[in-house]
XYZ file of C-alpha atoms in Angstrom:
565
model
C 40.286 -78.341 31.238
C 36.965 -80.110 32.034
C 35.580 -80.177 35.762
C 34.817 -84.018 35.244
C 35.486 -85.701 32.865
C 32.758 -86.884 30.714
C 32.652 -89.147 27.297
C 32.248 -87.718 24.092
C 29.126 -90.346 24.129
C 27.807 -89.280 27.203
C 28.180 -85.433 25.910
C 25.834 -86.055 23.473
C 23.433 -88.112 25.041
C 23.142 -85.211 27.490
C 22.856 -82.409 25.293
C 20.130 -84.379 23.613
C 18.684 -85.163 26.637
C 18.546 -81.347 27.107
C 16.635 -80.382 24.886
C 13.850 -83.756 23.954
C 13.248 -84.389 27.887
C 10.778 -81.388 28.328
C 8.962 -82.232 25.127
C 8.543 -85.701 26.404
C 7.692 -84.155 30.073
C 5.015 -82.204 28.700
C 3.206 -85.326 27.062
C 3.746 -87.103 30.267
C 1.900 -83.934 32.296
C -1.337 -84.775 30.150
C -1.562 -88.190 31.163
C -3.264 -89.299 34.401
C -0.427 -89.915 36.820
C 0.067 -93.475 37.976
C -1.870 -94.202 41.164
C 1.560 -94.244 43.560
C 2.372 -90.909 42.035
C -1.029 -88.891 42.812
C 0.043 -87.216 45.985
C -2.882 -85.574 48.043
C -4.459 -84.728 44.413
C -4.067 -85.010 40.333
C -3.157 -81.168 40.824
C -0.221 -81.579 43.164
C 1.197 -84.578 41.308
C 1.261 -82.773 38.358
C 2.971 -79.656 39.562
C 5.352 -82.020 41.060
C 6.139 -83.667 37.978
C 6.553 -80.424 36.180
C 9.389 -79.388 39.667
C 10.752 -82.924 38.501
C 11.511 -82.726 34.564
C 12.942 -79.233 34.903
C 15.277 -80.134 37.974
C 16.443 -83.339 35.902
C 17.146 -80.693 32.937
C 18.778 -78.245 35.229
C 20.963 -81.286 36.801
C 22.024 -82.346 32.918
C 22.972 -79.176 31.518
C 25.144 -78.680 35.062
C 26.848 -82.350 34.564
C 27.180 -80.718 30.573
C 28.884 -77.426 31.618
C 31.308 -79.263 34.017
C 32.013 -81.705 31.162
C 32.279 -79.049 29.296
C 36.065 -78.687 27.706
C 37.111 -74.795 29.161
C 40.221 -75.188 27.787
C 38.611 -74.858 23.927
C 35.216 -73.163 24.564
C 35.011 -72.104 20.941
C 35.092 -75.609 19.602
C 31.763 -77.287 18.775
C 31.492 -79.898 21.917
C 29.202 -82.424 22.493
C 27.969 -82.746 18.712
C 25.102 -84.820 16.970
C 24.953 -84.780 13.481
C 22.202 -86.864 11.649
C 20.731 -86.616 8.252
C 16.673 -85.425 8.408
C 15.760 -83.695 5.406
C 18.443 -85.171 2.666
C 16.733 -83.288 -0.323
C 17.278 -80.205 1.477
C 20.133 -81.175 3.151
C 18.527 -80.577 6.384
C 20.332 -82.195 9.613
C 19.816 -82.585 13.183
C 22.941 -81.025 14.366
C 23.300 -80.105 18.124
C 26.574 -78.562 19.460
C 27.399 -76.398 22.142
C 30.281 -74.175 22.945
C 31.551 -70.848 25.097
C 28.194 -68.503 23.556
C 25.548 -71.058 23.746
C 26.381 -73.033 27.065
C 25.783 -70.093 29.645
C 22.267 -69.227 28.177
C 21.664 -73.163 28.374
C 22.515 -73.301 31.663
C 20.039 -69.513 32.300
C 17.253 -71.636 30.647
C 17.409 -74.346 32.371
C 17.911 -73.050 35.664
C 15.258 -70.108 35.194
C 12.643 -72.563 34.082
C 13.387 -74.806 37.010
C 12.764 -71.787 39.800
C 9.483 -71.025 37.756
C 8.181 -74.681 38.324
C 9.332 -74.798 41.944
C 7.788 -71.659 42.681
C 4.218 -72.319 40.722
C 4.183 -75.552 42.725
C 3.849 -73.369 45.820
C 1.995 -70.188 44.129
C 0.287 -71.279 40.993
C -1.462 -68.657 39.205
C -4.812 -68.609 39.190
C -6.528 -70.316 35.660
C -7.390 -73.632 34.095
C -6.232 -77.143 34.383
C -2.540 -77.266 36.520
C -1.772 -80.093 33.814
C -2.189 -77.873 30.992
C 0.006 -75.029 32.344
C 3.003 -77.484 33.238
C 2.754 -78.876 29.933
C 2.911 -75.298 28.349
C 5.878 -74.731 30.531
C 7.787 -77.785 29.649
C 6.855 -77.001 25.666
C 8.396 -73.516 26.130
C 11.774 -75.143 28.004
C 12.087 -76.877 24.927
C 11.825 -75.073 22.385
C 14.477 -72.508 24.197
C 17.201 -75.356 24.906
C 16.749 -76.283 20.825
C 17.091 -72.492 19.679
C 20.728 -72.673 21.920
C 21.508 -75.997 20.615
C 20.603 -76.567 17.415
C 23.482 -75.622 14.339
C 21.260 -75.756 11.095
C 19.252 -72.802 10.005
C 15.416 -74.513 9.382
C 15.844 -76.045 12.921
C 16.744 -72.812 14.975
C 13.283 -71.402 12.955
C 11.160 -74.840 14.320
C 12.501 -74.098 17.860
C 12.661 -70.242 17.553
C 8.707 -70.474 16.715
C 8.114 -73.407 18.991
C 7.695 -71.112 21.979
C 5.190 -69.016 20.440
C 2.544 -70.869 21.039
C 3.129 -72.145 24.608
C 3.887 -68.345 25.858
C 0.101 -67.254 23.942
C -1.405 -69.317 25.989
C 0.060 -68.674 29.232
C -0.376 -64.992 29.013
C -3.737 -65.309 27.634
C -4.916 -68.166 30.020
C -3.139 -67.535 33.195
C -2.566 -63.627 32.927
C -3.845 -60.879 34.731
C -6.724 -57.815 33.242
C -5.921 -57.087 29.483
C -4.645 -60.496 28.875
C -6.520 -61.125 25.357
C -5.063 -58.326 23.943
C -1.711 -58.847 25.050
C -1.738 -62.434 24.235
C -2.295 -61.527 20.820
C -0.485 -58.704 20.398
C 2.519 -60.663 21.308
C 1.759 -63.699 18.807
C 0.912 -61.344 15.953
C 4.050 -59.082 16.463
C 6.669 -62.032 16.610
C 4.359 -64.088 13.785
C 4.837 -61.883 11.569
C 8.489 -61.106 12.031
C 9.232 -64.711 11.637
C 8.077 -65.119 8.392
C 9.814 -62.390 7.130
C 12.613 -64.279 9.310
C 12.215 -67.595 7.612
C 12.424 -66.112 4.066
C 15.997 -64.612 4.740
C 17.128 -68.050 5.870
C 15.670 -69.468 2.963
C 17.870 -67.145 1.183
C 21.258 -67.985 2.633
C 20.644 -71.335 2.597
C 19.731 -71.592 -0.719
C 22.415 -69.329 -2.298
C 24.977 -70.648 -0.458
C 24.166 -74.634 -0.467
C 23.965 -75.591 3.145
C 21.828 -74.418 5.935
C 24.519 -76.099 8.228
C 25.570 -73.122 10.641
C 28.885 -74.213 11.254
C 30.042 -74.524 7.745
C 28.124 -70.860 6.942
C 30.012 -69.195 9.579
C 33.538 -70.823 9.155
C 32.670 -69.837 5.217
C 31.971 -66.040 6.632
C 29.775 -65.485 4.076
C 32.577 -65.681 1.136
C 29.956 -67.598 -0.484
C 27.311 -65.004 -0.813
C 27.211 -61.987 -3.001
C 27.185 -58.430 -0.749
C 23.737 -57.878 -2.014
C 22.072 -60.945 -0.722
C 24.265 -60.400 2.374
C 22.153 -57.197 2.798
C 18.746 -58.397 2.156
C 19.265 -61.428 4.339
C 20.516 -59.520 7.674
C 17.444 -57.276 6.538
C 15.072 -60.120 6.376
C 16.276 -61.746 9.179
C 17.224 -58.866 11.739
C 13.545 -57.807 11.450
C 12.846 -60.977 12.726
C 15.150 -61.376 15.674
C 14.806 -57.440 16.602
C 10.853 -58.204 17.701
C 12.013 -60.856 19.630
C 14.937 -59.066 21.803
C 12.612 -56.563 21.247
C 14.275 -53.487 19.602
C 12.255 -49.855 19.656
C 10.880 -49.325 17.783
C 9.411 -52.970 17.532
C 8.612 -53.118 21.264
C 5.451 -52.557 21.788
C 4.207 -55.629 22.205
C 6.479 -56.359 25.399
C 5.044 -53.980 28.316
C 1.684 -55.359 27.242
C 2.623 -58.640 27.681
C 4.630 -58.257 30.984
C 1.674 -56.733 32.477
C -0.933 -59.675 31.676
C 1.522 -62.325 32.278
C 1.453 -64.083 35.100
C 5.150 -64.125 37.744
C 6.283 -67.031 36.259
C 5.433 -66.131 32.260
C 6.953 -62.431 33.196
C 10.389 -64.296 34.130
C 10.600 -66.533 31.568
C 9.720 -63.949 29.034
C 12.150 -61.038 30.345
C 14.779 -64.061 31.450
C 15.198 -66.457 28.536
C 12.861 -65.621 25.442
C 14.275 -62.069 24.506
C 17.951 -63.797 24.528
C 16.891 -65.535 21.477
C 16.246 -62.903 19.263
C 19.961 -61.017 20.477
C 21.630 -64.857 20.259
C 20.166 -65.261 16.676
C 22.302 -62.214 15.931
C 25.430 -63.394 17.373
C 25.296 -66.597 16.329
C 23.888 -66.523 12.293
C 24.123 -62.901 10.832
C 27.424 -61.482 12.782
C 29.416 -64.509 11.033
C 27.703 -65.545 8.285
C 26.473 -62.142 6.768
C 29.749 -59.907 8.127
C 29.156 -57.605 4.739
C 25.536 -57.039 5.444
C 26.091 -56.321 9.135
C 28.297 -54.127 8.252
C 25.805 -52.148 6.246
C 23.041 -52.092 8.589
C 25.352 -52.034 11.865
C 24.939 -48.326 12.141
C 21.460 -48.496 12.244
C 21.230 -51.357 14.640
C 22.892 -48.719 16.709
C 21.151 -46.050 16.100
C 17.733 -47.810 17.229
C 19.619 -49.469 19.897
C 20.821 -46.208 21.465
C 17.248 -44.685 20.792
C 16.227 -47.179 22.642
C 18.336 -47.073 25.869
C 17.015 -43.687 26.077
C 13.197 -44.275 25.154
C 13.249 -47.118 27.494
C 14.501 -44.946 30.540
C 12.569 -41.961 29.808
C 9.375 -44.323 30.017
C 10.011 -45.498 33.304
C 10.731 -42.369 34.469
C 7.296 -41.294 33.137
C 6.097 -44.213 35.052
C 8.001 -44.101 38.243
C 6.696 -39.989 38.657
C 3.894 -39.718 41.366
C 0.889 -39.345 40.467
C 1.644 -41.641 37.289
C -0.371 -44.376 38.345
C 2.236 -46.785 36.272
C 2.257 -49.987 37.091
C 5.407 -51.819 38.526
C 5.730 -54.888 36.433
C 5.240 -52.579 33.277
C 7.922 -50.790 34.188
C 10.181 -53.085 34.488
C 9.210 -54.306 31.425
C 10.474 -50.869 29.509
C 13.707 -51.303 31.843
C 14.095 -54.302 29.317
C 13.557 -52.480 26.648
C 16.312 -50.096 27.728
C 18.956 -53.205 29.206
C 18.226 -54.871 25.923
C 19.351 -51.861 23.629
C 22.877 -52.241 25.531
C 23.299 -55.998 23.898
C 22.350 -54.485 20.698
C 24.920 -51.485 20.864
C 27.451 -54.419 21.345
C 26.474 -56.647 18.857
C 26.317 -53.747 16.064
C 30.230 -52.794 17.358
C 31.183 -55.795 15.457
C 34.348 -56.064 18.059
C 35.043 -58.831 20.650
C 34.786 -56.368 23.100
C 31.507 -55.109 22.101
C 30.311 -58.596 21.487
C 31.704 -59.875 24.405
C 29.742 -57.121 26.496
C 26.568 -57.964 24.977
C 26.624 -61.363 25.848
C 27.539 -60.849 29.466
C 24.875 -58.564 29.264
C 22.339 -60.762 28.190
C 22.674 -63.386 30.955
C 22.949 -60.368 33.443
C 19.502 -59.138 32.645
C 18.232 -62.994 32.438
C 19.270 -63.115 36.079
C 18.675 -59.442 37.472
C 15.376 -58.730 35.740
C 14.070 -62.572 36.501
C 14.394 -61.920 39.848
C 12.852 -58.310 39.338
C 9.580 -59.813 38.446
C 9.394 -62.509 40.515
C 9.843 -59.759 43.561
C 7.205 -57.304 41.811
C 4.833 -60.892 41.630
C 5.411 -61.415 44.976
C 4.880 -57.337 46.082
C 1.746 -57.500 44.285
C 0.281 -60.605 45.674
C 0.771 -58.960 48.594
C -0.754 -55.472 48.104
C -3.402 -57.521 45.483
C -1.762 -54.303 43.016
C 1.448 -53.194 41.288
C 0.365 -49.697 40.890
C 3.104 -47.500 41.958
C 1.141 -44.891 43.883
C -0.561 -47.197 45.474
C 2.470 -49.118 46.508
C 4.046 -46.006 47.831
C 0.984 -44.296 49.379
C -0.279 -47.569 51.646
C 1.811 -45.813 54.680
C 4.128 -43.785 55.583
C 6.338 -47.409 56.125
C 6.281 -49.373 52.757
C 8.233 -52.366 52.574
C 10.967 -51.639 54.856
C 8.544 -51.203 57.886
C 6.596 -54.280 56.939
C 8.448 -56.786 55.108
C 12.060 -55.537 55.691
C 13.678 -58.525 53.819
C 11.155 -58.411 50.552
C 12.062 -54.550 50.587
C 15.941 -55.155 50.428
C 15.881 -57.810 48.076
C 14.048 -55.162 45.904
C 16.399 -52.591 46.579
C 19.189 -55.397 45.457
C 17.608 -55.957 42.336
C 16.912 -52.604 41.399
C 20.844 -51.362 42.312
C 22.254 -54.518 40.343
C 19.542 -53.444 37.470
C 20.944 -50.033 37.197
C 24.606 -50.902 36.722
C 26.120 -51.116 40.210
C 29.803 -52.036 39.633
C 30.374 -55.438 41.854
C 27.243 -56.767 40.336
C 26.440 -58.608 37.293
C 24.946 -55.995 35.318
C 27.784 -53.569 35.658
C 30.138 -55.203 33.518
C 27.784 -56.230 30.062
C 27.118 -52.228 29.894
C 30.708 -50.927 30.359
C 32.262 -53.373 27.547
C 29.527 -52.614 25.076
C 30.290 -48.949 25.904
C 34.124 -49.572 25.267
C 33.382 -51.424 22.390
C 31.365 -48.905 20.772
C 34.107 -46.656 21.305
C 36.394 -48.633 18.875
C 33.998 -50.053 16.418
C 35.181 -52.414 14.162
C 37.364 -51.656 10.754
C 34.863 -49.856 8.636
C 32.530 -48.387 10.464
C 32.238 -44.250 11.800
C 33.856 -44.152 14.572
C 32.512 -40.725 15.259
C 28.911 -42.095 14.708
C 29.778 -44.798 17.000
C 31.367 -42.215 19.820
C 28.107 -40.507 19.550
C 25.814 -43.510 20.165
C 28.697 -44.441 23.566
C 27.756 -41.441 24.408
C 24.195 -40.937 24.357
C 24.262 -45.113 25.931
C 26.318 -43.816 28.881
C 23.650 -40.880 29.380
C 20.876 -43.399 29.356
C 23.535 -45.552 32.721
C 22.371 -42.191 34.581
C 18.853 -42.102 33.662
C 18.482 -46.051 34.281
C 20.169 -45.255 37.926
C 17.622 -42.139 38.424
C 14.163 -44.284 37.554
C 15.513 -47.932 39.820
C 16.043 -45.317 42.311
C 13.073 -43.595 42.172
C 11.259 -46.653 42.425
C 13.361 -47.994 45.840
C 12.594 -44.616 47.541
C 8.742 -45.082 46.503
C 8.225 -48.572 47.025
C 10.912 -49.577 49.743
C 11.045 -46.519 51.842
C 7.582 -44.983 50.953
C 5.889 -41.460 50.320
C 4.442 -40.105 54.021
C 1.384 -38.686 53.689
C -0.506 -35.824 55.658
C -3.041 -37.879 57.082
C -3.284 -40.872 59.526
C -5.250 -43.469 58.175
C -5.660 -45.287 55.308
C -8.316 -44.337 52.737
C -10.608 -47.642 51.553
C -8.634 -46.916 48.350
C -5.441 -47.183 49.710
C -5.742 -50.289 51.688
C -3.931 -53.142 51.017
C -5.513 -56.108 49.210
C -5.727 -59.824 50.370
C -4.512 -61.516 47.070
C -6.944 -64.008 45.052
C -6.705 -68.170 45.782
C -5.628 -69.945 43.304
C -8.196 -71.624 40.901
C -6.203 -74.683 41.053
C -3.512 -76.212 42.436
C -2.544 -77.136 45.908
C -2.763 -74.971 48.714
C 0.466 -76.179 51.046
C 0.118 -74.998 54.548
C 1.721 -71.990 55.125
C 2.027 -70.370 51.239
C -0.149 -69.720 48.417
C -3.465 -70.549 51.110
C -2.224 -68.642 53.381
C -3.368 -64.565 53.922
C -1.398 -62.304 51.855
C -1.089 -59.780 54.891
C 0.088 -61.717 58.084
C -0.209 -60.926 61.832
C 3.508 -59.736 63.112
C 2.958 -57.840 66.024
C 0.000 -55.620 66.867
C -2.089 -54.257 63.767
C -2.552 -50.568 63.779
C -4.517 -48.508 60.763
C -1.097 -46.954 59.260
C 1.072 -49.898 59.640
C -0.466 -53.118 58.642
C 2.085 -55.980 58.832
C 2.699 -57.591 55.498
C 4.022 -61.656 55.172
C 7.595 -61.627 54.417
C 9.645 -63.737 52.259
C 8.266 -67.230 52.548
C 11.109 -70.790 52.263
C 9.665 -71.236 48.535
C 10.233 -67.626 48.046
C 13.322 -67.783 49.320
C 15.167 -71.201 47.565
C 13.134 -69.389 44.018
C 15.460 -66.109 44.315
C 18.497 -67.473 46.600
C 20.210 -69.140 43.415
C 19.597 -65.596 41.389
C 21.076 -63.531 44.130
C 24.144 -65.972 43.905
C 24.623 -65.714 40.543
C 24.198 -62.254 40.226
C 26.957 -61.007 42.819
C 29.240 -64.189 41.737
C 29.064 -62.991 38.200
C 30.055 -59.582 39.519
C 32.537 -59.789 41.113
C 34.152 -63.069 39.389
C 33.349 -61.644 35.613
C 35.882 -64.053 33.960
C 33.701 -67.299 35.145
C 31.431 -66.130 31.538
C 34.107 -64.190 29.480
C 36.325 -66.637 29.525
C 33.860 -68.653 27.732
C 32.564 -66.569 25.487
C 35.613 -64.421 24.163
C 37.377 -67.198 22.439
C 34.394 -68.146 20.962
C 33.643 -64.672 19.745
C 37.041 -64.461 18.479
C 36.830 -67.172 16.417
C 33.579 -66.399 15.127
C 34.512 -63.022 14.249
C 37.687 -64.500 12.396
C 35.283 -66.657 10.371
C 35.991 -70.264 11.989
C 39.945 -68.905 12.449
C 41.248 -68.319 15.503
């Protein structure tokens, strides 16, 4: 069943378009824009161009889901297949089915709300042209890592974003942004060429680096020992990218510098890579070595769920002085363990759970930071005393609509059954209750357990942070110390300044201004059409769970079956 119906010929040229249109948008933003195309300034024409390419993207990978055949979701659609490499028997080969298509359509759309809402708010930093650029190269590269079916291509685009998130962190971020600019590039650099030498490995022992023909082979092809030094190899590699603890440390450092837009994009598209490159090359074609290792994987997954909880908890404590965005930041730490406990199950459930799970958190935590970006242009900080301690009122006295779409995100965050992420947590919990044949299910019992106590510690930080933030600490005295008062936040470098938005004063005039309860600007209409699509999403997938698992399990299925469903 297809919603339209769409060409085989068209298929392709779409998926292609997909993924090459960025690329080619990101030349186009260093060009000087024709003279009918300027706008009021080179800066606003090229943040519209950048609002352009990504809504074009977002409008072909919609026209590609509803082409998209429903009725056989784990069946390679809308396929290119050209010879590149022939003495290595490299290929362009582009597919999608049920696994890849929803985090195409996450990318796309995530990356699209980014660009519309930097064309109102762009960060403050160097040229607009290079920073749309930089987001168009990063688009890219994530559309090719979901698209692309041969092993040396998913490295090209798996290190292709590298580069364009460096520089946006370490260009466009906030205080500490060196260091966590290259923290980040050292961390995943160096886990990607240990990466690329266990691809090496499995394509050269077994012939092919085509993905397709590895997984439908199910690794029959490979000995059991190579099985085990390739998932080694190349699960170090992935597990800094998701990241996995004890690999993680790179990720609160770089949530913190980032800038809103690099923060969603990071926590809502780049970590799925590292979790997809599990699904999607060592779960079918290294099933022996998984095997081997999947206790571990769920050992340090369950470790942590816990570590990640207990952080924020350490943050969210008065007196802390943790910042909000880094916070969240371990939350992902703690969400992304869940996807791991899944994938190491080796079970459609548990699989099945970790992929709703990842687009859950893509859509939950996305709009998580672009709330805490928006809280903190407000306040000029995200520090979590200070965000409490402003007045006795917080956000529900002064921006009433910012403070319940917080207090959304944070209850869908923590599990909250009618919303999205309720669902990718419970399965991987089932599924790690019935691992798969040949692995302890005791062990496995133990680690549903100990995930399940980490569902209660994730609830007691998100609501921690609603009480502090949202409804706010009251203090003793009456006015506001010169500390505690609330901080106009910094123009933009560049960029236009629309009427009405990023220009405008970050605390706003409601009503009479007293000293406890200064009036702060509400959602703004760019605000608003940014999260709007992200609220949908996240209550449709809720309570209409079958709209994603009903892609993804047949495609699990088969891949689990080696190519045989």
């Amino acid at each position: 069943m297809t919603v339209i119906d769409i060409s085989p010929s068209v298929m392709q040229f779409l998926l292609a378009f997909i993924v090459v249109a960025p690329l080619l948008g990101a030349l186009a933003a260093l060009l000087p824009a024709p003279p009918g195309l300027r706008g009021r300034n080179p800066d606003q024409a090229v943040l519209r161009h950048g609002v352009t390419v990504t809504g074009a993207v977002l409008v072909a990978a919609i026209v590609l889901a509803a082409g998209f055949d429903h009725d056989h979701p784990a069946m390679m659609q809308a396929t290119t297949d050209i010879s590149w490499i022939p003495a290595l028997d490299v290929r362009i080969h582009l597919g999608i089915d049920g696994i890849s298509l929803p985090l195409l359509v996450l990318t796309a759309l995530l990356t699209f709300l980014c660009a519309l809402y930097s064309y109102f708010k762009l960060p403050a930093g160097p040229s607009p042209k290079a920073f749309v650029a930089l987001v168009l190269v990063l688009e890219s590269g994530t559309l090719a890592t979901f698209a692309v079916l041969d092993l040396l291509l998913f490295f090209l685009a798996f290190e292709m974003v590298l580069i364009p998130m460096y520089f946006l962190i370490a260009r466009w971020g906030g205080d500490q942004r060196q260091a966590a600019a290259w923290k980040f590039i050292l961390y995943t650099l160096l886990g990607s060429v240990v990466m690329l030498l266990g691809l090496l490995l499995i394509g050269l022992k077994s012939g092919t680096f085509d993905m397709v023909a590895l997984a439908t082979d199910n690794g029959r092809g490979l000995t059991t020992s190579v099985q085990v030094i390739a998932v080694l190899a190349i699960g170090l590699g992935l597990a800094v990218k998701t990241p996995m603890w004890p690999l993680h440390s790179w990720l609160p450092d770089a949530h913190t510098a980032a800038p809103t837009v690099g923060s969603v994009l990071l926590a809502g598209v780049l970590l799925k890579m590292g979790t997809y490159g599990f699904v999607r090359i060592l779960l079918p074609v290294a099933p022996d070595g998984m095997r081997t290792f999947a206790p571990y994987l769920a050992a340090f997954a369950v470790v942590g769920i816990v570590y990640g909880s207990l952080a924020c908890l350490a943050l969210a404590r008065t007196g802390a002085k943790g910042d909000l965005k880094r916070l969240i930041a371990y939350s992902s730490v703690g969400h992304m363990g869940f996807v791991l406990l899944g994938i190491a199950t080796m079970t459609p459930t548990g699989v099945n759970g970790a992929l709703f799970a990842n687009i859950a958190h893509g859509l939950i935590t996305g709009l998580l930071f672009f709330l805490v970006g928006a809280v903190k242009d407000r306040y000029g900080t995200a520090d979590l005393d200070t965000l409490a301690g402003a007045t006795g009122a917080a956000l529900y006295g002064r921006a009433p609509r910012l403070g319940a779409l917080l207090a959304f995100a944070a209850v869908a965050s923590l599990g909250l059954p009618g919303l999205a992420g309720f669902w990718g947590e419970m399965l991987t919990l089932f599924g790690a209750y019935s691992p798969a044949e040949g692995l302890s299910r005791p062990a496995f019992r133990t680690f549903m357990a100990i995930g399940a106590f980490g569902t209660l510690l994730t609830a007691a930080y998100m609501l921690i942070v609603v009480r502090r933030v949202c409804m706010g600490e009251h203090a003793p005295h009456s006015r506001l110390s010169p500390d505690e008062q609330p901080q106009q936040a910094p123009r933009a470098a560049d960029g236009p300044q629309p009427s009405g938005t990023a220009g405008s004063p970050s605390l706003e005039t409601a009503g009479p201004r007293t000293a406890t309860t200064p009036q702060l600007a509400d959602i703004h209409p760019y605000e608003a059409a940014a999260w709007t699509p992200l609220v949908a999403l996240t209550v449709l997938a809720g309570l209409w769970p079958a709209v994603l698992l009903g892609l993804t399990d047949p495609a699990v299925q088969q891949l689990l079956a080696g190519g045989k469903s």
